[in-house]
mmCIF file with all atom_site columns, C-alpha atoms in Angstrom:
data_model
loop_
_atom_site.group_PDB
_atom_site.id
_atom_site.type_symbol
_atom_site.label_atom_id
_atom_site.label_alt_id
_atom_site.label_comp_id
_atom_site.label_asym_id
_atom_site.label_entity_id
_atom_site.label_seq_id
_atom_site.pdbx_PDB_ins_code
_atom_site.Cartn_x
_atom_site.Cartn_y
_atom_site.Cartn_z
_atom_site.occupancy
_atom_site.B_iso_or_equiv
_atom_site.pdbx_formal_charge
_atom_site.auth_seq_id
_atom_site.auth_comp_id
_atom_site.auth_asym_id
_atom_site.auth_atom_id
_atom_site.pdbx_PDB_model_num
ATOM 1   C CA . MET B 1 1   ? -53.918 13.077 -27.832 1.00 46.00 ? 1   MET B CA 1
ATOM 2   C CA . ASN B 1 2   ? -54.801 9.668  -26.489 1.00 44.00 ? 2   ASN B CA 1
ATOM 3   C CA . CYS B 1 3   ? -58.186 10.613 -24.989 1.00 45.00 ? 3   CYS B CA 1
ATOM 4   C CA . GLN B 1 4   ? -60.572 7.650  -24.855 1.00 39.00 ? 4   GLN B CA 1
ATOM 5   C CA . ARG B 1 5   ? -63.734 6.535  -23.085 1.00 39.00 ? 5   ARG B CA 1
ATOM 6   C CA . TRP B 1 6   ? -65.233 3.310  -21.855 1.00 34.00 ? 6   TRP B CA 1
ATOM 7   C CA . LYS B 1 7   ? -66.340 0.925  -24.582 1.00 41.00 ? 7   LYS B CA 1
ATOM 8   C CA . ASN B 1 8   ? -70.125 0.781  -25.202 1.00 45.00 ? 8   ASN B CA 1
ATOM 9   C CA . ASN B 1 9   ? -70.767 3.706  -22.860 1.00 46.00 ? 9   ASN B CA 1
ATOM 10  C CA . PRO B 1 10  ? -72.195 6.734  -24.699 1.00 46.00 ? 10  PRO B CA 1
ATOM 11  C CA . VAL B 1 11  ? -71.247 9.289  -22.043 1.00 52.00 ? 11  VAL B CA 1
ATOM 12  C CA . ILE B 1 12  ? -68.528 9.160  -19.440 1.00 61.00 ? 12  ILE B CA 1
ATOM 13  C CA . MET B 1 13  ? -67.813 11.585 -16.667 1.00 79.00 ? 13  MET B CA 1
ATOM 14  C CA . ILE B 1 14  ? -64.172 12.521 -17.033 1.00 91.00 ? 14  ILE B CA 1
ATOM 15  C CA . LYS B 1 15  ? -62.351 12.758 -13.725 1.00 95.00 ? 15  LYS B CA 1
ATOM 16  C CA . LYS B 1 16  ? -59.993 15.740 -13.875 1.00 96.00 ? 16  LYS B CA 1
ATOM 17  C CA . ILE B 1 17  ? -56.805 15.694 -11.807 1.00 98.00 ? 17  ILE B CA 1
ATOM 18  C CA . VAL B 1 18  ? -54.714 18.881 -11.701 1.00 98.00 ? 18  VAL B CA 1
ATOM 19  C CA . ALA B 1 19  ? -51.018 19.110 -10.835 1.00 98.00 ? 19  ALA B CA 1
ATOM 20  C CA . ILE B 1 20  ? -50.218 22.541 -9.445  1.00 97.00 ? 20  ILE B CA 1
ATOM 21  C CA . GLY B 1 21  ? -47.362 24.199 -7.607  1.00 95.00 ? 21  GLY B CA 1
ATOM 22  C CA . PRO B 1 22  ? -44.392 26.471 -8.265  1.00 93.00 ? 22  PRO B CA 1
ATOM 23  C CA . GLU B 1 23  ? -42.191 26.088 -11.323 1.00 87.00 ? 23  GLU B CA 1
ATOM 24  C CA . SER B 1 24  ? -39.687 23.240 -11.521 1.00 86.00 ? 24  SER B CA 1
ATOM 25  C CA . THR B 1 25  ? -41.619 20.951 -9.170  1.00 91.00 ? 25  THR B CA 1
ATOM 26  C CA . GLY B 1 26  ? -42.158 18.109 -11.651 1.00 92.00 ? 26  GLY B CA 1
ATOM 27  C CA . LYS B 1 27  ? -45.756 18.853 -12.683 1.00 95.00 ? 27  LYS B CA 1
ATOM 28  C CA . SER B 1 28  ? -45.361 18.047 -16.375 1.00 94.00 ? 28  SER B CA 1
ATOM 29  C CA . THR B 1 29  ? -43.337 14.910 -15.670 1.00 95.00 ? 29  THR B CA 1
ATOM 30  C CA . LEU B 1 30  ? -45.897 13.728 -13.130 1.00 97.00 ? 30  LEU B CA 1
ATOM 31  C CA . CYS B 1 31  ? -48.832 14.279 -15.496 1.00 97.00 ? 31  CYS B CA 1
ATOM 32  C CA . GLN B 1 32  ? -47.092 12.341 -18.260 1.00 97.00 ? 32  GLN B CA 1
ATOM 33  C CA . GLN B 1 33  ? -46.213 9.485  -15.899 1.00 97.00 ? 33  GLN B CA 1
ATOM 34  C CA . LEU B 1 34  ? -49.762 9.304  -14.525 1.00 97.00 ? 34  LEU B CA 1
ATOM 35  C CA . ALA B 1 35  ? -51.302 9.362  -17.991 1.00 95.00 ? 35  ALA B CA 1
ATOM 36  C CA . LYS B 1 36  ? -49.069 6.468  -18.982 1.00 96.00 ? 36  LYS B CA 1
ATOM 37  C CA . HIS B 1 37  ? -49.786 4.524  -15.793 1.00 96.00 ? 37  HIS B CA 1
ATOM 38  C CA . PHE B 1 38  ? -53.573 4.898  -16.083 1.00 94.00 ? 38  PHE B CA 1
ATOM 39  C CA . ASN B 1 39  ? -53.717 4.701  -19.891 1.00 92.00 ? 39  ASN B CA 1
ATOM 40  C CA . ALA B 1 40  ? -55.243 8.173  -19.887 1.00 93.00 ? 40  ALA B CA 1
ATOM 41  C CA . SER B 1 41  ? -54.629 11.595 -21.395 1.00 93.00 ? 41  SER B CA 1
ATOM 42  C CA . TRP B 1 42  ? -52.853 14.626 -20.083 1.00 95.00 ? 42  TRP B CA 1
ATOM 43  C CA . CYS B 1 43  ? -53.296 18.294 -20.863 1.00 96.00 ? 43  CYS B CA 1
ATOM 44  C CA . PRO B 1 44  ? -50.082 20.332 -21.200 1.00 94.00 ? 44  PRO B CA 1
ATOM 45  C CA . GLU B 1 45  ? -49.351 23.805 -19.915 1.00 93.00 ? 45  GLU B CA 1
ATOM 46  C CA . TYR B 1 46  ? -49.920 26.403 -22.656 1.00 94.00 ? 46  TYR B CA 1
ATOM 47  C CA . ALA B 1 47  ? -47.636 29.066 -21.135 1.00 90.00 ? 47  ALA B CA 1
ATOM 48  C CA . ARG B 1 48  ? -44.441 27.268 -22.112 1.00 85.00 ? 48  ARG B CA 1
ATOM 49  C CA . GLU B 1 49  ? -45.480 27.031 -25.770 1.00 88.00 ? 49  GLU B CA 1
ATOM 50  C CA . TYR B 1 50  ? -46.653 30.655 -25.832 1.00 90.00 ? 50  TYR B CA 1
ATOM 51  C CA . LEU B 1 51  ? -43.487 32.058 -24.255 1.00 86.00 ? 51  LEU B CA 1
ATOM 52  C CA . HIS B 1 52  ? -41.283 29.918 -26.490 1.00 84.00 ? 52  HIS B CA 1
ATOM 53  C CA . GLN B 1 53  ? -43.007 31.306 -29.588 1.00 88.00 ? 53  GLN B CA 1
ATOM 54  C CA . ASN B 1 54  ? -43.399 34.903 -28.443 1.00 85.00 ? 54  ASN B CA 1
ATOM 55  C CA . ASP B 1 55  ? -40.358 35.711 -26.288 1.00 74.00 ? 55  ASP B CA 1
ATOM 56  C CA . VAL B 1 56  ? -39.659 34.900 -22.692 1.00 69.00 ? 56  VAL B CA 1
ATOM 57  C CA . LYS B 1 57  ? -40.196 38.510 -21.593 1.00 83.00 ? 57  LYS B CA 1
ATOM 58  C CA . TYR B 1 58  ? -43.900 38.952 -20.963 1.00 88.00 ? 58  TYR B CA 1
ATOM 59  C CA . GLY B 1 59  ? -46.362 41.565 -19.746 1.00 91.00 ? 59  GLY B CA 1
ATOM 60  C CA . TYR B 1 60  ? -49.843 41.634 -18.278 1.00 93.00 ? 60  TYR B CA 1
ATOM 61  C CA . GLU B 1 61  ? -51.499 41.343 -21.708 1.00 93.00 ? 61  GLU B CA 1
ATOM 62  C CA . ASP B 1 62  ? -49.460 38.231 -22.480 1.00 93.00 ? 62  ASP B CA 1
ATOM 63  C CA . LEU B 1 63  ? -50.920 36.536 -19.422 1.00 94.00 ? 63  LEU B CA 1
ATOM 64  C CA . LEU B 1 64  ? -54.416 37.117 -20.808 1.00 95.00 ? 64  LEU B CA 1
ATOM 65  C CA . LYS B 1 65  ? -53.417 35.357 -24.035 1.00 95.00 ? 65  LYS B CA 1
ATOM 66  C CA . ILE B 1 66  ? -51.859 32.536 -22.023 1.00 95.00 ? 66  ILE B CA 1
ATOM 67  C CA . THR B 1 67  ? -55.052 32.260 -19.961 1.00 97.00 ? 67  THR B CA 1
ATOM 68  C CA . GLN B 1 68  ? -57.184 32.007 -23.097 1.00 97.00 ? 68  GLN B CA 1
ATOM 69  C CA . GLY B 1 69  ? -54.811 29.459 -24.613 1.00 96.00 ? 69  GLY B CA 1
ATOM 70  C CA . GLN B 1 70  ? -54.850 27.327 -21.461 1.00 97.00 ? 70  GLN B CA 1
ATOM 71  C CA . LEU B 1 71  ? -58.651 27.361 -21.376 1.00 97.00 ? 71  LEU B CA 1
ATOM 72  C CA . THR B 1 72  ? -58.793 26.358 -25.056 1.00 97.00 ? 72  THR B CA 1
ATOM 73  C CA . ILE B 1 73  ? -56.380 23.438 -24.551 1.00 96.00 ? 73  ILE B CA 1
ATOM 74  C CA . GLU B 1 74  ? -58.247 22.267 -21.461 1.00 96.00 ? 74  GLU B CA 1
ATOM 75  C CA . ASP B 1 75  ? -61.617 22.390 -23.243 1.00 95.00 ? 75  ASP B CA 1
ATOM 76  C CA . TYR B 1 76  ? -60.139 20.510 -26.197 1.00 95.00 ? 76  TYR B CA 1
ATOM 77  C CA . CYS B 1 77  ? -58.725 17.771 -23.952 1.00 94.00 ? 77  CYS B CA 1
ATOM 78  C CA . ILE B 1 78  ? -62.012 17.358 -22.092 1.00 92.00 ? 78  ILE B CA 1
ATOM 79  C CA . SER B 1 79  ? -63.975 17.278 -25.342 1.00 90.00 ? 79  SER B CA 1
ATOM 80  C CA . SER B 1 80  ? -61.583 14.732 -26.862 1.00 88.00 ? 80  SER B CA 1
ATOM 81  C CA . ALA B 1 81  ? -61.750 12.539 -23.777 1.00 84.00 ? 81  ALA B CA 1
ATOM 82  C CA . ASN B 1 82  ? -65.550 12.589 -23.942 1.00 78.00 ? 82  ASN B CA 1
ATOM 83  C CA . GLY B 1 83  ? -65.769 12.075 -27.685 1.00 68.00 ? 83  GLY B CA 1
ATOM 84  C CA . GLN B 1 84  ? -63.476 9.195  -28.574 1.00 54.00 ? 84  GLN B CA 1
ATOM 85  C CA . GLN B 1 85  ? -64.300 5.505  -28.559 1.00 38.00 ? 85  GLN B CA 1
ATOM 86  C CA . SER B 1 86  ? -62.130 3.312  -26.365 1.00 43.00 ? 86  SER B CA 1
ATOM 87  C CA . THR B 1 87  ? -59.734 1.124  -28.304 1.00 40.00 ? 87  THR B CA 1
ATOM 88  C CA . VAL B 1 88  ? -57.933 -0.416 -25.353 1.00 40.00 ? 88  VAL B CA 1
ATOM 89  C CA . ASN B 1 89  ? -59.014 -2.906 -22.731 1.00 37.00 ? 89  ASN B CA 1
ATOM 90  C CA . SER B 1 90  ? -57.868 -1.415 -19.442 1.00 49.00 ? 90  SER B CA 1
ATOM 91  C CA . ALA B 1 91  ? -59.159 -1.339 -15.897 1.00 53.00 ? 91  ALA B CA 1
ATOM 92  C CA . TYR B 1 92  ? -58.911 2.446  -16.003 1.00 49.00 ? 92  TYR B CA 1
ATOM 93  C CA . SER B 1 93  ? -59.453 3.220  -19.709 1.00 46.00 ? 93  SER B CA 1
ATOM 94  C CA . SER B 1 94  ? -59.419 6.980  -20.077 1.00 46.00 ? 94  SER B CA 1
ATOM 95  C CA . GLN B 1 95  ? -61.949 8.096  -17.551 1.00 85.00 ? 95  GLN B CA 1
ATOM 96  C CA . LEU B 1 96  ? -59.087 10.177 -16.120 1.00 94.00 ? 96  LEU B CA 1
ATOM 97  C CA . LEU B 1 97  ? -57.592 13.391 -17.479 1.00 96.00 ? 97  LEU B CA 1
ATOM 98  C CA . PHE B 1 98  ? -54.417 14.819 -15.943 1.00 97.00 ? 98  PHE B CA 1
ATOM 99  C CA . LEU B 1 99  ? -53.939 18.582 -16.251 1.00 97.00 ? 99  LEU B CA 1
ATOM 100 C CA . ASP B 1 100 ? -50.574 20.299 -15.968 1.00 96.00 ? 100 ASP B CA 1
ATOM 101 C CA . THR B 1 101 ? -51.957 23.581 -14.594 1.00 93.00 ? 101 THR B CA 1
ATOM 102 C CA . ASN B 1 102 ? -55.312 25.320 -14.380 1.00 96.00 ? 102 ASN B CA 1
ATOM 103 C CA . MET B 1 103 ? -56.698 28.749 -13.526 1.00 97.00 ? 103 MET B CA 1
ATOM 104 C CA . TYR B 1 104 ? -55.366 28.635 -9.966  1.00 97.00 ? 104 TYR B CA 1
ATOM 105 C CA . VAL B 1 105 ? -51.885 28.714 -11.485 1.00 95.00 ? 105 VAL B CA 1
ATOM 106 C CA . MET B 1 106 ? -52.867 31.715 -13.597 1.00 96.00 ? 106 MET B CA 1
ATOM 107 C CA . LYS B 1 107 ? -54.315 33.466 -10.531 1.00 97.00 ? 107 LYS B CA 1
ATOM 108 C CA . VAL B 1 108 ? -51.097 32.972 -8.574  1.00 96.00 ? 108 VAL B CA 1
ATOM 109 C CA . TRP B 1 109 ? -49.012 34.126 -11.551 1.00 94.00 ? 109 TRP B CA 1
ATOM 110 C CA . TYR B 1 110 ? -51.068 37.291 -12.082 1.00 96.00 ? 110 TYR B CA 1
ATOM 111 C CA . GLU B 1 111 ? -51.124 38.242 -8.421  1.00 97.00 ? 111 GLU B CA 1
ATOM 112 C CA . TYR B 1 112 ? -47.491 37.381 -7.637  1.00 95.00 ? 112 TYR B CA 1
ATOM 113 C CA . VAL B 1 113 ? -46.076 39.274 -10.615 1.00 94.00 ? 113 VAL B CA 1
ATOM 114 C CA . PHE B 1 114 ? -48.617 42.056 -11.200 1.00 96.00 ? 114 PHE B CA 1
ATOM 115 C CA . GLY B 1 115 ? -50.466 42.383 -7.889  1.00 97.00 ? 115 GLY B CA 1
ATOM 116 C CA . LYS B 1 116 ? -53.891 41.880 -9.494  1.00 97.00 ? 116 LYS B CA 1
ATOM 117 C CA . CYS B 1 117 ? -55.799 39.204 -11.355 1.00 97.00 ? 117 CYS B CA 1
ATOM 118 C CA . GLU B 1 118 ? -57.769 39.276 -14.599 1.00 96.00 ? 118 GLU B CA 1
ATOM 119 C CA . GLN B 1 119 ? -61.524 38.848 -14.009 1.00 97.00 ? 119 GLN B CA 1
ATOM 120 C CA . LEU B 1 120 ? -61.669 36.072 -16.627 1.00 97.00 ? 120 LEU B CA 1
ATOM 121 C CA . VAL B 1 121 ? -59.439 33.909 -14.420 1.00 97.00 ? 121 VAL B CA 1
ATOM 122 C CA . LEU B 1 122 ? -61.623 34.444 -11.353 1.00 97.00 ? 122 LEU B CA 1
ATOM 123 C CA . ASP B 1 123 ? -64.777 33.722 -13.359 1.00 98.00 ? 123 ASP B CA 1
ATOM 124 C CA . GLU B 1 124 ? -63.339 30.483 -14.729 1.00 97.00 ? 124 GLU B CA 1
ATOM 125 C CA . ILE B 1 125 ? -62.194 29.375 -11.269 1.00 97.00 ? 125 ILE B CA 1
ATOM 126 C CA . SER B 1 126 ? -65.772 29.703 -10.037 1.00 96.00 ? 126 SER B CA 1
ATOM 127 C CA . LYS B 1 127 ? -67.223 27.847 -13.065 1.00 97.00 ? 127 LYS B CA 1
ATOM 128 C CA . ARG B 1 128 ? -64.836 24.939 -13.586 1.00 96.00 ? 128 ARG B CA 1
ATOM 129 C CA . THR B 1 129 ? -64.789 21.823 -11.459 1.00 96.00 ? 129 THR B CA 1
ATOM 130 C CA . TYR B 1 130 ? -62.033 19.306 -10.809 1.00 97.00 ? 130 TYR B CA 1
ATOM 131 C CA . ASP B 1 131 ? -61.841 16.059 -8.887  1.00 97.00 ? 131 ASP B CA 1
ATOM 132 C CA . LEU B 1 132 ? -58.388 16.059 -7.296  1.00 97.00 ? 132 LEU B CA 1
ATOM 133 C CA . TYR B 1 133 ? -55.423 18.403 -6.894  1.00 98.00 ? 133 TYR B CA 1
ATOM 134 C CA . LEU B 1 134 ? -51.822 17.223 -6.660  1.00 98.00 ? 134 LEU B CA 1
ATOM 135 C CA . LEU B 1 135 ? -49.779 19.947 -4.959  1.00 98.00 ? 135 LEU B CA 1
ATOM 136 C CA . CYS B 1 136 ? -46.163 19.493 -6.035  1.00 97.00 ? 136 CYS B CA 1
ATOM 137 C CA . ASN B 1 137 ? -43.669 20.419 -3.340  1.00 96.00 ? 137 ASN B CA 1
ATOM 138 C CA . ILE B 1 138 ? -40.465 22.380 -3.926  1.00 94.00 ? 138 ILE B CA 1
ATOM 139 C CA . ASP B 1 139 ? -38.207 19.594 -2.610  1.00 93.00 ? 139 ASP B CA 1
ATOM 140 C CA . LEU B 1 140 ? -36.979 18.686 -6.097  1.00 88.00 ? 140 LEU B CA 1
ATOM 141 C CA . PRO B 1 141 ? -33.823 20.543 -7.177  1.00 81.00 ? 141 PRO B CA 1
ATOM 142 C CA . TRP B 1 142 ? -34.614 23.644 -9.217  1.00 74.00 ? 142 TRP B CA 1
ATOM 143 C CA . THR B 1 143 ? -33.706 23.037 -12.869 1.00 72.00 ? 143 THR B CA 1
ATOM 144 C CA . ALA B 1 144 ? -32.448 26.004 -14.897 1.00 63.00 ? 144 ALA B CA 1
ATOM 145 C CA . ASP B 1 145 ? -34.587 26.845 -17.916 1.00 66.00 ? 145 ASP B CA 1
ATOM 146 C CA . GLU B 1 146 ? -34.856 30.068 -19.919 1.00 61.00 ? 146 GLU B CA 1
ATOM 147 C CA . MET B 1 147 ? -38.573 30.254 -19.061 1.00 58.00 ? 147 MET B CA 1
ATOM 148 C CA . ARG B 1 148 ? -38.196 29.853 -15.313 1.00 61.00 ? 148 ARG B CA 1
ATOM 149 C CA . GLU B 1 149 ? -38.010 32.894 -13.066 1.00 64.00 ? 149 GLU B CA 1
ATOM 150 C CA . TYR B 1 150 ? -37.441 31.865 -9.450  1.00 62.00 ? 150 TYR B CA 1
ATOM 151 C CA . PRO B 1 151 ? -34.248 29.902 -8.720  1.00 61.00 ? 151 PRO B CA 1
ATOM 152 C CA . ASP B 1 152 ? -33.979 31.294 -5.175  1.00 75.00 ? 152 ASP B CA 1
ATOM 153 C CA . GLU B 1 153 ? -35.496 29.379 -2.297  1.00 83.00 ? 153 GLU B CA 1
ATOM 154 C CA . GLN B 1 154 ? -37.486 32.238 -0.716  1.00 90.00 ? 154 GLN B CA 1
ATOM 155 C CA . PRO B 1 155 ? -39.830 32.958 -3.658  1.00 88.00 ? 155 PRO B CA 1
ATOM 156 C CA . ARG B 1 156 ? -40.308 29.206 -4.139  1.00 91.00 ? 156 ARG B CA 1
ATOM 157 C CA . ILE B 1 157 ? -41.377 28.853 -0.493  1.00 94.00 ? 157 ILE B CA 1
ATOM 158 C CA . GLU B 1 158 ? -43.697 31.860 -0.809  1.00 95.00 ? 158 GLU B CA 1
ATOM 159 C CA . LEU B 1 159 ? -45.302 30.494 -3.978  1.00 95.00 ? 159 LEU B CA 1
ATOM 160 C CA . TYR B 1 160 ? -45.689 27.020 -2.501  1.00 96.00 ? 160 TYR B CA 1
ATOM 161 C CA . ASN B 1 161 ? -47.485 28.485 0.526   1.00 97.00 ? 161 ASN B CA 1
ATOM 162 C CA . ILE B 1 162 ? -49.777 30.528 -1.728  1.00 97.00 ? 162 ILE B CA 1
ATOM 163 C CA . TYR B 1 163 ? -50.800 27.367 -3.593  1.00 97.00 ? 163 TYR B CA 1
ATOM 164 C CA . LYS B 1 164 ? -51.284 25.486 -0.344  1.00 98.00 ? 164 LYS B CA 1
ATOM 165 C CA . ASP B 1 165 ? -53.521 28.250 1.057   1.00 97.00 ? 165 ASP B CA 1
ATOM 166 C CA . LEU B 1 166 ? -55.620 28.196 -2.117  1.00 97.00 ? 166 LEU B CA 1
ATOM 167 C CA . LEU B 1 167 ? -56.176 24.457 -1.785  1.00 98.00 ? 167 LEU B CA 1
ATOM 168 C CA . ILE B 1 168 ? -56.950 24.609 1.928   1.00 97.00 ? 168 ILE B CA 1
ATOM 169 C CA . ASN B 1 169 ? -59.682 27.145 1.193   1.00 96.00 ? 169 ASN B CA 1
ATOM 170 C CA . GLN B 1 170 ? -61.539 25.211 -1.495  1.00 96.00 ? 170 GLN B CA 1
ATOM 171 C CA . ALA B 1 171 ? -63.610 22.030 -1.465  1.00 96.00 ? 171 ALA B CA 1
ATOM 172 C CA . THR B 1 172 ? -61.877 19.680 -3.934  1.00 97.00 ? 172 THR B CA 1
ATOM 173 C CA . PRO B 1 173 ? -59.697 16.949 -2.351  1.00 97.00 ? 173 PRO B CA 1
ATOM 174 C CA . TRP B 1 174 ? -55.970 17.548 -2.583  1.00 97.00 ? 174 TRP B CA 1
ATOM 175 C CA . ILE B 1 175 ? -52.756 15.876 -1.580  1.00 97.00 ? 175 ILE B CA 1
ATOM 176 C CA . GLU B 1 176 ? -49.170 17.070 -1.250  1.00 97.00 ? 176 GLU B CA 1
ATOM 177 C CA . ILE B 1 177 ? -46.737 15.351 -3.601  1.00 97.00 ? 177 ILE B CA 1
ATOM 178 C CA . SER B 1 178 ? -43.114 15.293 -2.464  1.00 97.00 ? 178 SER B CA 1
ATOM 179 C CA . GLY B 1 179 ? -39.979 13.179 -2.607  1.00 95.00 ? 179 GLY B CA 1
ATOM 180 C CA . SER B 1 180 ? -38.082 11.794 -5.588  1.00 94.00 ? 180 SER B CA 1
ATOM 181 C CA . TYR B 1 181 ? -39.753 11.421 -8.982  1.00 94.00 ? 181 TYR B CA 1
ATOM 182 C CA . GLU B 1 182 ? -40.463 7.767  -8.171  1.00 96.00 ? 182 GLU B CA 1
ATOM 183 C CA . GLU B 1 183 ? -41.917 8.598  -4.749  1.00 97.00 ? 183 GLU B CA 1
ATOM 184 C CA . ARG B 1 184 ? -44.085 11.327 -6.276  1.00 97.00 ? 184 ARG B CA 1
ATOM 185 C CA . LEU B 1 185 ? -45.495 8.948  -8.834  1.00 98.00 ? 185 LEU B CA 1
ATOM 186 C CA . ARG B 1 186 ? -46.256 6.328  -6.162  1.00 98.00 ? 186 ARG B CA 1
ATOM 187 C CA . LYS B 1 187 ? -48.022 8.884  -3.951  1.00 98.00 ? 187 LYS B CA 1
ATOM 188 C CA . ALA B 1 188 ? -49.998 10.299 -6.864  1.00 98.00 ? 188 ALA B CA 1
ATOM 189 C CA . VAL B 1 189 ? -51.099 6.868  -8.105  1.00 97.00 ? 189 VAL B CA 1
ATOM 190 C CA . LYS B 1 190 ? -52.221 5.944  -4.594  1.00 97.00 ? 190 LYS B CA 1
ATOM 191 C CA . ALA B 1 191 ? -54.174 9.214  -4.256  1.00 97.00 ? 191 ALA B CA 1
ATOM 192 C CA . VAL B 1 192 ? -55.884 8.825  -7.646  1.00 96.00 ? 192 VAL B CA 1
ATOM 193 C CA . LYS B 1 193 ? -56.919 5.277  -6.793  1.00 95.00 ? 193 LYS B CA 1
ATOM 194 C CA . TYR B 1 194 ? -58.146 6.293  -3.354  1.00 93.00 ? 194 TYR B CA 1
ATOM 195 C CA . TYR B 1 195 ? -60.196 9.292  -4.447  1.00 91.00 ? 195 TYR B CA 1
ATOM 196 C CA . LEU B 1 196 ? -61.296 8.473  -7.978  1.00 88.00 ? 196 LEU B CA 1
ATOM 197 C CA . VAL B 1 197 ? -60.931 4.868  -9.136  1.00 74.00 ? 197 VAL B CA 1
#
């Protein structure tokens, strides 16, 4: 991963920006685009890798493994971003880390599918801090994928509203990201600059 820090600065506070929202709303694409724009790193979603390796059909216990895997990847990305020397001259360097999912996504997944949430997820939500949330709207066309579950509009609306309620009821700044891929990137860049740079 391309995690770097400011030159000649022994410790840097990494600003963590999380893209969340229902499936097929451009979260991964947005994180990659933002990382490229700001010469920063991005942290992928572990669930896709896990389900690809272990079968698309999953149960409650699989979500615990996905949770643990996501936490491990996130910790690795944060540690890498804090531990590497900057090799590029950039106005932004890599003080930013873009995350394609976090424990809010796991909470929604657990509760929407199984009606309950693993305590580990709730504990990690209360412990971990982030600097900005990008809530990806469902206005992009749903793209078929063997790992996606909700092509119909009603569950997508329900899930979007669940994410929105979560963000309304927490303290970290957040912004809704909607429109075409280009419009989403423009809005996200503007929000990152406004809140964090």
